Amino acid sequence: MKRREFLGLSVGGAIAALSSRAEAQTPVKEIRIGYQKTGVLVIARQQAVLEKRFAGKQIGVKWIEFTSGPPLLEAMSIGSVDLGAVGDTPPIFAQAANANIVYVAGSRITNGQGILVPANSSIRSIADLKGKRVGFTKGSSAHNVVIATLEKAGLTYEDITPVYLTPPDAGPAFANGSIEAWAIWDPYFAIGEKRQNGRILINAHEVAKTNSFYLANRDFANTHVRETRDVIDGLAEAARWAEANRAEVASALAAVTGVPLEVQTVAANRASFLIGPVTDEIVTTQQAVADRFHKLGLIPKPIAVRDIVWRHTQS
C-alpha cells in the first residue's frame, strides 16, 4: 500500500473514531427542526412523525417556524437549528458565506413557484418585465427563478428593479401595486392567485430545473449520524404518505399554518413531496445555480456544491 493511501485511511479512521466517541459522549436530548408554511415538514409536524420515531429514545422534537430559507440557514449555521428544508438558492448564499451546513437529502420541485403579476397587468410576457419592479426574497429560490426567467427572455438582472422583500411584506406590496411582479413559492404563490388577484406569468418549471433541499448543521449531522438518518427516514415516510393523500395534506397544512384550506388545497395538489438522496444530477443542477449567482456577482466567490454534500447522504 502506498504511504499516501495509508495516511488517508489512517486519517479517515481517526475521524470516524472521533465521531463515534463524540456521539457516545453527547447523546441527543432534542432535535430542532426549522420549517416554513408548506411541505413535508408541516405534514410531519402535524402527524407527529418524528416525535413517534424518537419517543423510545427519549429524544424530543422542537419545531421552529421561519418565513424563508435564508434566516433558517443562518440559524442552522450557528447551531440554533439542527435540520430544516429550503429551496435551491439559500444554500448557495450560505455556502458562499462559509455556513456550517450540509445537504442531507433532496426533492425535485415540479411546480408550486413562479412569478405573479396583477390580473389586469399589461405584463403578458417575460420580456414585459423590463423596467418593472419585481419583488422577491434575496437569496431565496425565488431569486433564482427571477434570474433564470430573465435569461430565458434574453434580459439581464439590470433590466429590472429588484425589490427585496420577505414573503409577509411582499404580499401587501403586490396587492397595493408597490411592486409590479412577485416571484414567490407556495403557499404564498397560491395566496397571490386566490386572495390577491394574481395571474401566473411563468411557472418555475418552465424556465429551469429546480430542487428543494433538506440540510443539517454540519456538526450535528457528523456527530449524530444515526439521528440524522432517522429524521430523513421519518420525513421520507411522511412524503410518501403525502403523495397519495393530497386532500388530507391540504387539511393538515391549513391546520398547522393557519393558511386557508382553499389556498393550501391549490398548493398541495401541485406540490412535489418525495425525498431522496442528493444525486449527481441534483448536484449538477445545483452547481449551475451557484455558477449563475457567481457570474452575476451576487455571491462573492465561486463554490463547489459537492463540498457540502453530507458524506452519508447516499450510503
mmCIF file of C-alpha atoms in Angstrom:
data_model
loop_
_atom_site.group_PDB
_atom_site.id
_atom_site.type_symbol
_atom_site.label_atom_id
_atom_site.label_comp_id
_atom_site.label_asym_id
_atom_site.label_seq_id
_atom_site.Cartn_x
_atom_site.Cartn_y
_atom_site.Cartn_z
ATOM 1 C CA MET A 1 0.000 0.000 0.000
ATOM 2 C CA LYS A 2 1.292 3.443 -0.853
ATOM 3 C CA ARG A 3 2.149 5.710 2.043
ATOM 4 C CA ARG A 4 -0.330 8.386 0.882
ATOM 5 C CA GLU A 5 -3.160 5.844 0.725
ATOM 6 C CA PHE A 6 -2.197 4.503 4.148
ATOM 7 C CA LEU A 7 -2.213 8.003 5.619
ATOM 8 C CA GLY A 8 -5.580 8.695 4.009
ATOM 9 C CA LEU A 9 -7.043 5.559 5.557
ATOM 10 C CA SER A 10 -5.472 6.385 8.891
ATOM 11 C CA VAL A 11 -6.898 9.888 8.925
ATOM 12 C CA GLY A 12 -10.306 8.607 7.835
ATOM 13 C CA GLY A 13 -10.259 6.001 10.569
ATOM 14 C CA ALA A 14 -9.261 8.589 13.145
ATOM 15 C CA ILE A 15 -12.083 10.903 12.104
ATOM 16 C CA ALA A 16 -14.578 8.032 12.260
ATOM 17 C CA ALA A 17 -13.325 7.089 15.708
ATOM 18 C CA LEU A 18 -13.533 10.660 16.949
ATOM 19 C CA SER A 19 -17.049 10.978 15.519
ATOM 20 C CA SER A 20 -18.097 7.752 17.222
ATOM 21 C CA ARG A 21 -16.706 8.886 20.565
ATOM 22 C CA ALA A 22 -18.308 12.315 20.211
ATOM 23 C CA GLU A 23 -21.678 10.695 19.574
ATOM 24 C CA ALA A 24 -21.273 8.490 22.629
ATOM 25 C CA GLN A 25 -20.317 11.467 24.777
ATOM 26 C CA THR A 26 -23.062 13.836 23.638
ATOM 27 C CA PRO A 27 -26.382 11.999 23.433
ATOM 28 C CA VAL A 28 -29.174 13.893 21.717
ATOM 29 C CA LYS A 29 -31.868 15.228 24.022
ATOM 30 C CA GLU A 30 -33.763 17.319 21.483
ATOM 31 C CA ILE A 31 -33.743 17.762 17.713
ATOM 32 C CA ARG A 32 -34.648 21.247 16.489
ATOM 33 C CA ILE A 33 -36.364 21.377 13.097
ATOM 34 C CA GLY A 34 -36.666 24.564 11.058
ATOM 35 C CA TYR A 35 -39.692 24.684 8.754
ATOM 36 C CA GLN A 36 -41.775 27.021 6.629
ATOM 37 C CA LYS A 37 -45.518 27.163 5.924
ATOM 38 C CA THR A 38 -45.554 24.349 3.391
ATOM 39 C CA GLY A 39 -44.161 20.969 2.508
ATOM 40 C CA VAL A 40 -43.315 17.680 4.149
ATOM 41 C CA LEU A 41 -42.083 19.184 7.398
ATOM 42 C CA VAL A 42 -45.507 20.656 8.100
ATOM 43 C CA ILE A 43 -47.091 17.260 7.487
ATOM 44 C CA ALA A 44 -44.543 15.555 9.714
ATOM 45 C CA ARG A 45 -45.205 18.042 12.474
ATOM 46 C CA GLN A 46 -48.977 17.675 12.203
ATOM 47 C CA GLN A 47 -48.751 13.883 12.324
ATOM 48 C CA ALA A 48 -46.029 13.843 14.993
ATOM 49 C CA VAL A 49 -43.994 11.554 12.733
ATOM 50 C CA LEU A 50 -40.657 12.388 14.307
ATOM 51 C CA GLU A 51 -41.997 12.520 17.831
ATOM 52 C CA LYS A 52 -43.252 8.943 17.464
ATOM 53 C CA ARG A 53 -39.988 7.801 15.885
ATOM 54 C CA PHE A 54 -37.858 9.213 18.698
ATOM 55 C CA ALA A 55 -40.177 8.566 21.643
ATOM 56 C CA GLY A 56 -38.486 5.294 22.548
ATOM 57 C CA LYS A 57 -35.102 7.019 22.542
ATOM 58 C CA GLN A 58 -36.303 9.797 24.834
ATOM 59 C CA ILE A 59 -35.419 12.450 22.256
ATOM 60 C CA GLY A 60 -37.689 15.476 21.991
ATOM 61 C CA VAL A 61 -38.500 17.381 18.794
ATOM 62 C CA LYS A 62 -38.771 21.177 18.686
ATOM 63 C CA TRP A 63 -40.325 22.910 15.673
ATOM 64 C CA ILE A 64 -39.195 26.434 14.757
ATOM 65 C CA GLU A 65 -41.025 28.356 12.015
ATOM 66 C CA PHE A 66 -39.275 30.662 9.523
ATOM 67 C CA THR A 67 -40.696 32.894 6.784
ATOM 68 C CA SER A 68 -37.999 31.926 4.274
ATOM 69 C CA GLY A 69 -34.850 29.890 3.767
ATOM 70 C CA PRO A 70 -32.065 32.450 4.375
ATOM 71 C CA PRO A 71 -32.828 33.117 8.068
ATOM 72 C CA LEU A 72 -33.426 29.395 8.608
ATOM 73 C CA LEU A 73 -29.939 28.567 7.350
ATOM 74 C CA GLU A 74 -28.416 31.401 9.368
ATOM 75 C CA ALA A 75 -29.902 29.834 12.481
ATOM 76 C CA MET A 76 -28.730 26.402 11.374
ATOM 77 C CA SER A 77 -25.181 27.578 10.782
ATOM 78 C CA ILE A 78 -24.812 28.911 14.323
ATOM 79 C CA GLY A 79 -26.368 25.773 15.797
ATOM 80 C CA SER A 80 -29.806 27.081 16.778
ATOM 81 C CA VAL A 81 -31.458 24.678 14.307
ATOM 82 C CA ASP A 82 -30.304 21.120 13.633
ATOM 83 C CA LEU A 83 -32.140 20.317 10.403
ATOM 84 C CA GLY A 84 -34.549 22.018 8.026
ATOM 85 C CA ALA A 85 -35.848 22.371 4.472
ATOM 86 C CA VAL A 86 -35.293 25.210 1.994
ATOM 87 C CA GLY A 87 -35.312 25.891 -1.739
ATOM 88 C CA ASP A 88 -32.299 25.775 -4.021
ATOM 89 C CA THR A 89 -30.840 29.249 -3.567
ATOM 90 C CA PRO A 90 -30.434 29.759 0.213
ATOM 91 C CA PRO A 91 -27.754 27.043 0.469
ATOM 92 C CA ILE A 92 -25.771 28.759 -2.306
ATOM 93 C CA PHE A 93 -25.579 32.045 -0.412
ATOM 94 C CA ALA A 94 -24.980 30.214 2.853
ATOM 95 C CA GLN A 95 -22.094 28.160 1.457
ATOM 96 C CA ALA A 96 -20.540 31.283 -0.050
ATOM 97 C CA ALA A 97 -20.644 32.766 3.472
ATOM 98 C CA ASN A 98 -18.913 29.655 4.891
ATOM 99 C CA ALA A 99 -22.004 28.461 6.738
ATOM 100 C CA ASN A 100 -21.637 25.313 8.830
ATOM 101 C CA ILE A 101 -24.220 23.273 6.924
ATOM 102 C CA VAL A 102 -24.504 20.150 4.754
ATOM 103 C CA TYR A 103 -27.030 18.838 2.225
ATOM 104 C CA VAL A 104 -28.583 15.639 3.610
ATOM 105 C CA ALA A 105 -31.444 14.987 1.135
ATOM 106 C CA GLY A 106 -33.126 16.470 -1.920
ATOM 107 C CA SER A 107 -36.536 16.785 -3.545
ATOM 108 C CA ARG A 108 -37.393 17.712 -7.127
ATOM 109 C CA ILE A 109 -39.703 20.723 -7.498
ATOM 110 C CA THR A 110 -42.031 20.364 -10.457
ATOM 111 C CA ASN A 111 -44.495 23.136 -9.616
ATOM 112 C CA GLY A 112 -45.571 25.498 -6.883
ATOM 113 C CA GLN A 113 -43.403 28.537 -7.529
ATOM 114 C CA GLY A 114 -43.090 31.180 -10.198
ATOM 115 C CA ILE A 115 -43.814 34.817 -10.967
ATOM 116 C CA LEU A 116 -47.169 36.516 -10.452
ATOM 117 C CA VAL A 117 -48.469 39.745 -11.927
ATOM 118 C CA PRO A 118 -51.798 41.501 -11.214
ATOM 119 C CA ALA A 119 -54.651 40.037 -13.230
ATOM 120 C CA ASN A 120 -55.167 43.311 -15.128
ATOM 121 C CA SER A 121 -51.450 43.962 -15.669
ATOM 122 C CA SER A 122 -50.119 44.876 -19.096
ATOM 123 C CA ILE A 123 -47.265 42.417 -18.468
ATOM 124 C CA ARG A 124 -48.039 39.481 -20.745
ATOM 125 C CA SER A 125 -44.620 38.022 -21.459
ATOM 126 C CA ILE A 126 -41.262 37.721 -19.740
ATOM 127 C CA ALA A 127 -39.924 40.484 -21.977
ATOM 128 C CA ASP A 128 -42.529 42.818 -20.487
ATOM 129 C CA LEU A 129 -40.722 42.637 -17.134
ATOM 130 C CA LYS A 130 -38.104 45.024 -18.494
ATOM 131 C CA GLY A 131 -38.077 48.187 -16.424
ATOM 132 C CA LYS A 132 -40.508 46.769 -13.870
ATOM 133 C CA ARG A 133 -40.289 46.458 -10.089
ATOM 134 C CA VAL A 134 -40.053 42.754 -9.240
ATOM 135 C CA GLY A 135 -40.381 41.697 -5.619
ATOM 136 C CA PHE A 136 -38.747 38.614 -4.099
ATOM 137 C CA THR A 137 -36.709 37.489 -1.125
ATOM 138 C CA LYS A 138 -32.993 37.982 -1.675
ATOM 139 C CA GLY A 139 -31.094 34.707 -1.591
ATOM 140 C CA SER A 140 -34.270 32.618 -1.842
ATOM 141 C CA SER A 141 -35.368 30.152 -4.508
ATOM 142 C CA ALA A 142 -37.494 32.959 -5.949
ATOM 143 C CA HIS A 143 -34.284 34.900 -6.588
ATOM 144 C CA ASN A 144 -33.065 32.072 -8.811
ATOM 145 C CA VAL A 145 -36.427 31.900 -10.589
ATOM 146 C CA VAL A 146 -36.178 35.599 -11.439
ATOM 147 C CA ILE A 147 -32.673 35.298 -12.856
ATOM 148 C CA ALA A 148 -33.451 32.150 -14.848
ATOM 149 C CA THR A 149 -36.616 33.757 -16.213
ATOM 150 C CA LEU A 150 -34.757 36.859 -17.343
ATOM 151 C CA GLU A 151 -32.132 34.707 -19.049
ATOM 152 C CA LYS A 152 -34.852 32.856 -20.928
ATOM 153 C CA ALA A 153 -36.034 36.131 -22.460
ATOM 154 C CA GLY A 154 -32.555 37.468 -23.141
ATOM 155 C CA LEU A 155 -32.835 40.056 -20.381
ATOM 156 C CA THR A 156 -30.297 40.843 -17.681
ATOM 157 C CA TYR A 157 -30.631 41.461 -13.968
ATOM 158 C CA GLU A 158 -30.068 45.146 -14.678
ATOM 159 C CA ASP A 159 -33.187 45.208 -16.861
ATOM 160 C CA ILE A 160 -35.457 45.045 -13.814
ATOM 161 C CA THR A 161 -35.639 46.840 -10.488
ATOM 162 C CA PRO A 162 -35.305 44.113 -7.848
ATOM 163 C CA VAL A 163 -37.225 44.835 -4.666
ATOM 164 C CA TYR A 164 -36.027 42.619 -1.831
ATOM 165 C CA LEU A 165 -38.949 41.704 0.397
ATOM 166 C CA THR A 166 -39.804 38.838 2.726
ATOM 167 C CA PRO A 167 -42.990 36.952 1.792
ATOM 168 C CA PRO A 168 -45.116 38.611 4.521
ATOM 169 C CA ASP A 169 -44.032 42.048 3.241
ATOM 170 C CA ALA A 170 -44.176 41.195 -0.450
ATOM 171 C CA GLY A 171 -47.833 40.106 -0.317
ATOM 172 C CA PRO A 172 -49.198 43.527 0.691
ATOM 173 C CA ALA A 173 -46.753 45.252 -1.682
ATOM 174 C CA PHE A 174 -48.098 43.127 -4.532
ATOM 175 C CA ALA A 175 -51.703 43.786 -3.533
ATOM 176 C CA ASN A 176 -51.270 47.566 -3.364
ATOM 177 C CA GLY A 177 -49.208 47.875 -6.540
ATOM 178 C CA SER A 178 -45.891 48.806 -4.944
ATOM 179 C CA ILE A 179 -44.318 46.005 -6.975
ATOM 180 C CA GLU A 180 -45.402 45.057 -10.481
ATOM 181 C CA ALA A 181 -44.441 41.387 -10.297
ATOM 182 C CA TRP A 182 -43.826 38.954 -7.471
ATOM 183 C CA ALA A 183 -41.586 35.883 -7.570
ATOM 184 C CA ILE A 184 -42.678 33.502 -4.831
ATOM 185 C CA TRP A 185 -43.341 29.923 -3.756
ATOM 186 C CA ASP A 186 -46.345 28.141 -2.249
ATOM 187 C CA PRO A 187 -48.379 28.736 -0.195
ATOM 188 C CA TYR A 188 -47.752 32.451 -0.873
ATOM 189 C CA PHE A 189 -47.879 31.713 -4.599
ATOM 190 C CA ALA A 190 -51.378 30.298 -4.145
ATOM 191 C CA ILE A 191 -52.354 33.157 -1.820
ATOM 192 C CA GLY A 192 -51.360 35.604 -4.544
ATOM 193 C CA GLU A 193 -53.535 33.754 -7.035
ATOM 194 C CA LYS A 194 -56.576 33.146 -4.854
ATOM 195 C CA ARG A 195 -56.631 36.117 -2.492
ATOM 196 C CA GLN A 196 -54.677 38.918 -4.171
ATOM 197 C CA ASN A 197 -55.951 38.836 -7.745
ATOM 198 C CA GLY A 198 -52.717 37.490 -9.168
ATOM 199 C CA ARG A 199 -52.102 35.936 -12.560
ATOM 200 C CA ILE A 200 -49.290 33.474 -13.213
ATOM 201 C CA LEU A 201 -46.799 34.934 -15.660
ATOM 202 C CA ILE A 202 -44.457 31.958 -15.533
ATOM 203 C CA ASN A 203 -44.089 28.730 -13.579
ATOM 204 C CA ALA A 204 -40.567 27.966 -12.411
ATOM 205 C CA HIS A 205 -40.502 24.562 -14.117
ATOM 206 C CA GLU A 206 -40.957 26.312 -17.477
ATOM 207 C CA VAL A 207 -37.587 28.043 -17.212
ATOM 208 C CA ALA A 208 -35.248 25.790 -15.220
ATOM 209 C CA LYS A 209 -34.925 22.600 -13.205
ATOM 210 C CA THR A 210 -35.380 23.337 -9.536
ATOM 211 C CA ASN A 211 -34.938 21.351 -6.354
ATOM 212 C CA SER A 212 -35.599 21.801 -2.688
ATOM 213 C CA PHE A 213 -33.238 20.511 -0.048
ATOM 214 C CA TYR A 214 -33.034 19.145 3.451
ATOM 215 C CA LEU A 215 -29.952 20.463 5.193
ATOM 216 C CA ALA A 216 -28.423 19.980 8.598
ATOM 217 C CA ASN A 217 -25.935 21.711 10.802
ATOM 218 C CA ARG A 218 -22.655 20.062 9.813
ATOM 219 C CA ASP A 219 -21.541 19.333 13.384
ATOM 220 C CA PHE A 220 -24.905 17.859 14.309
ATOM 221 C CA ALA A 221 -25.054 15.618 11.233
ATOM 222 C CA ASN A 222 -21.487 14.381 11.587
ATOM 223 C CA THR A 223 -21.762 13.777 15.319
ATOM 224 C CA HIS A 224 -25.267 12.274 15.266
ATOM 225 C CA VAL A 225 -25.338 10.254 12.067
ATOM 226 C CA ARG A 226 -27.978 7.792 13.252
ATOM 227 C CA GLU A 227 -30.373 10.510 14.408
ATOM 228 C CA THR A 228 -29.897 12.487 11.197
ATOM 229 C CA ARG A 229 -30.698 9.379 9.166
ATOM 230 C CA ASP A 230 -33.733 8.717 11.353
ATOM 231 C CA VAL A 231 -35.044 12.227 10.706
ATOM 232 C CA ILE A 232 -34.670 11.820 6.933
ATOM 233 C CA ASP A 233 -36.259 8.357 7.033
ATOM 234 C CA GLY A 234 -39.185 9.735 9.010
ATOM 235 C CA LEU A 235 -39.648 12.627 6.599
ATOM 236 C CA ALA A 236 -39.419 10.274 3.612
ATOM 237 C CA GLU A 237 -42.225 8.224 5.176
ATOM 238 C CA ALA A 238 -44.346 11.357 5.574
ATOM 239 C CA ALA A 239 -43.544 12.354 1.987
ATOM 240 C CA ARG A 240 -44.762 9.033 0.583
ATOM 241 C CA TRP A 241 -47.995 9.404 2.520
ATOM 242 C CA ALA A 242 -48.412 12.967 1.265
ATOM 243 C CA GLU A 243 -48.035 11.950 -2.383
ATOM 244 C CA ALA A 244 -51.019 9.616 -2.023
ATOM 245 C CA ASN A 245 -53.232 11.769 0.247
ATOM 246 C CA ARG A 246 -53.291 15.301 -1.097
ATOM 247 C CA ALA A 247 -56.701 16.279 0.293
ATOM 248 C CA GLU A 248 -55.556 15.278 3.776
ATOM 249 C CA VAL A 249 -52.308 17.137 3.156
ATOM 250 C CA ALA A 250 -54.195 20.344 2.416
ATOM 251 C CA SER A 251 -56.198 19.973 5.624
ATOM 252 C CA ALA A 252 -53.044 19.334 7.635
ATOM 253 C CA LEU A 253 -51.242 22.298 6.106
ATOM 254 C CA ALA A 254 -54.195 24.563 6.823
ATOM 255 C CA ALA A 255 -54.456 23.331 10.421
ATOM 256 C CA VAL A 256 -50.774 23.850 11.203
ATOM 257 C CA THR A 257 -50.125 27.096 9.332
ATOM 258 C CA GLY A 258 -53.446 28.936 9.540
ATOM 259 C CA VAL A 259 -53.379 29.463 5.771
ATOM 260 C CA PRO A 260 -56.942 28.960 4.412
ATOM 261 C CA LEU A 261 -57.855 25.465 3.203
ATOM 262 C CA GLU A 262 -58.728 26.781 -0.264
ATOM 263 C CA VAL A 263 -55.186 28.094 -0.655
ATOM 264 C CA GLN A 264 -53.460 25.039 0.778
ATOM 265 C CA THR A 265 -55.534 22.790 -1.488
ATOM 266 C CA VAL A 266 -54.060 24.545 -4.532
ATOM 267 C CA ALA A 267 -50.560 24.226 -3.057
ATOM 268 C CA ALA A 268 -50.970 20.574 -2.067
ATOM 269 C CA ASN A 269 -52.371 19.492 -5.422
ATOM 270 C CA ARG A 270 -49.336 20.757 -7.335
ATOM 271 C CA ALA A 271 -46.587 20.022 -4.818
ATOM 272 C CA SER A 272 -43.753 17.518 -5.115
ATOM 273 C CA PHE A 273 -43.179 15.671 -1.856
ATOM 274 C CA LEU A 274 -40.881 12.699 -2.444
ATOM 275 C CA ILE A 275 -37.473 12.856 -0.764
ATOM 276 C CA GLY A 276 -34.307 11.129 -1.921
ATOM 277 C CA PRO A 277 -30.511 11.319 -1.806
ATOM 278 C CA VAL A 278 -28.564 14.214 -3.268
ATOM 279 C CA THR A 279 -27.695 12.559 -6.579
ATOM 280 C CA ASP A 280 -25.071 13.581 -9.110
ATOM 281 C CA GLU A 281 -27.847 15.008 -11.295
ATOM 282 C CA ILE A 282 -29.126 17.172 -8.441
ATOM 283 C CA VAL A 283 -25.603 18.346 -7.646
ATOM 284 C CA THR A 284 -25.088 19.301 -11.296
ATOM 285 C CA THR A 285 -28.338 21.274 -11.348
ATOM 286 C CA GLN A 286 -27.468 22.993 -8.089
ATOM 287 C CA GLN A 287 -23.962 23.806 -9.300
ATOM 288 C CA ALA A 288 -25.495 25.625 -12.271
ATOM 289 C CA VAL A 289 -27.463 27.764 -9.822
ATOM 290 C CA ALA A 290 -24.279 28.561 -7.901
ATOM 291 C CA ASP A 291 -22.397 29.441 -11.072
ATOM 292 C CA ARG A 292 -25.233 31.702 -12.188
ATOM 293 C CA PHE A 293 -25.128 33.725 -8.975
ATOM 294 C CA HIS A 294 -21.342 33.998 -9.012
ATOM 295 C CA LYS A 295 -21.323 35.161 -12.634
ATOM 296 C CA LEU A 296 -23.697 37.978 -11.668
ATOM 297 C CA GLY A 297 -21.546 38.941 -8.690
ATOM 298 C CA LEU A 298 -24.326 38.095 -6.242
ATOM 299 C CA ILE A 299 -22.095 35.748 -4.244
ATOM 300 C CA PRO A 300 -18.511 36.809 -3.503
ATOM 301 C CA LYS A 301 -16.670 33.685 -4.637
ATOM 302 C CA PRO A 302 -17.159 30.535 -6.694
ATOM 303 C CA ILE A 303 -18.283 27.499 -4.723
ATOM 304 C CA ALA A 304 -18.369 23.748 -5.309
ATOM 305 C CA VAL A 305 -21.741 22.409 -4.218
ATOM 306 C CA ARG A 306 -20.359 18.911 -3.805
ATOM 307 C CA ASP A 307 -18.101 20.135 -0.997
ATOM 308 C CA ILE A 308 -21.037 20.370 1.395
ATOM 309 C CA VAL A 309 -22.974 17.264 0.395
ATOM 310 C CA TRP A 310 -23.102 15.105 3.525
ATOM 311 C CA ARG A 311 -20.832 12.124 3.105
ATOM 312 C CA HIS A 312 -23.551 9.784 4.428
ATOM 313 C CA THR A 313 -26.262 11.018 2.039
ATOM 314 C CA GLN A 314 -26.138 8.007 -0.328
ATOM 315 C CA SER A 315 -24.831 5.230 1.883
#
